[in-house]
């Protein structure tokens, strides 16, 4: 069973939407780049 300090830690870990950081404006481009790199590491080349 959780004691009071563990409950406080869990409640502090939960963020409200206002407290969440805004995503990096380039997050989609970065994710696409990482995906393309992973695909190439599998031996499939899609870039020209």
Short mmCIF file of C-alpha atoms in Angstrom, two decimals:
data_model
loop_
_atom_site.label_atom_id
_atom_site.label_comp_id
_atom_site.label_asym_id
_atom_site.label_seq_id
_atom_site.Cartn_x
_atom_site.Cartn_y
_atom_site.Cartn_z
CA UNK A 1 0.00 0.00 0.00
CA UNK A 2 1.22 3.50 -0.79
CA UNK A 3 2.16 5.86 1.96
CA UNK A 4 1.55 9.61 1.78
CA UNK A 5 4.92 10.46 0.24
CA UNK A 6 4.39 8.01 -2.61
CA UNK A 7 0.93 9.44 -3.27
CA UNK A 8 2.39 12.95 -3.44
CA UNK A 9 5.04 11.82 -5.93
CA UNK A 10 2.39 10.23 -8.14
CA UNK A 11 0.19 13.32 -8.06
CA UNK A 12 3.17 15.56 -8.86
CA UNK A 13 4.07 13.36 -11.82
CA UNK A 14 0.63 13.92 -13.32
CA UNK A 15 0.61 17.18 -15.24
CA UNK A 16 -2.37 19.25 -16.19
CA UNK A 17 -2.61 20.22 -19.86
CA UNK A 18 -1.53 23.77 -19.02
CA UNK A 19 1.67 22.49 -17.42
CA UNK A 20 2.69 20.28 -20.32
CA UNK A 21 5.41 21.65 -22.55
CA UNK A 22 4.43 22.56 -26.07
CA UNK A 23 5.93 20.21 -28.65
CA UNK A 24 8.85 21.35 -30.71
CA UNK A 25 7.53 22.97 -33.92
CA UNK A 26 9.73 20.63 -35.94
CA UNK A 27 8.63 17.44 -34.18
CA UNK A 28 7.00 15.95 -37.28
CA UNK A 29 10.06 16.57 -39.44
CA UNK A 30 12.34 15.10 -36.76
CA UNK A 31 10.11 12.03 -36.40
CA UNK A 32 10.04 11.52 -40.18
CA UNK A 33 13.83 11.80 -40.32
CA UNK A 34 14.22 9.21 -37.56
CA UNK A 35 11.78 6.89 -39.33
CA UNK A 36 13.61 7.21 -42.64
CA UNK A 37 16.93 6.53 -40.88
CA UNK A 38 15.48 3.42 -39.24
CA UNK A 39 14.05 2.17 -42.56
CA UNK A 40 17.47 2.61 -44.19
CA UNK A 41 19.11 0.75 -41.30
CA UNK A 42 16.86 -2.17 -42.24
CA UNK A 43 18.36 -2.16 -45.74
CA UNK A 44 15.56 -0.35 -47.58
CA UNK A 45 16.58 2.86 -49.31
CA UNK A 46 13.76 5.28 -50.09
CA UNK A 47 15.66 8.55 -50.49
CA UNK A 48 16.72 9.71 -53.90
#
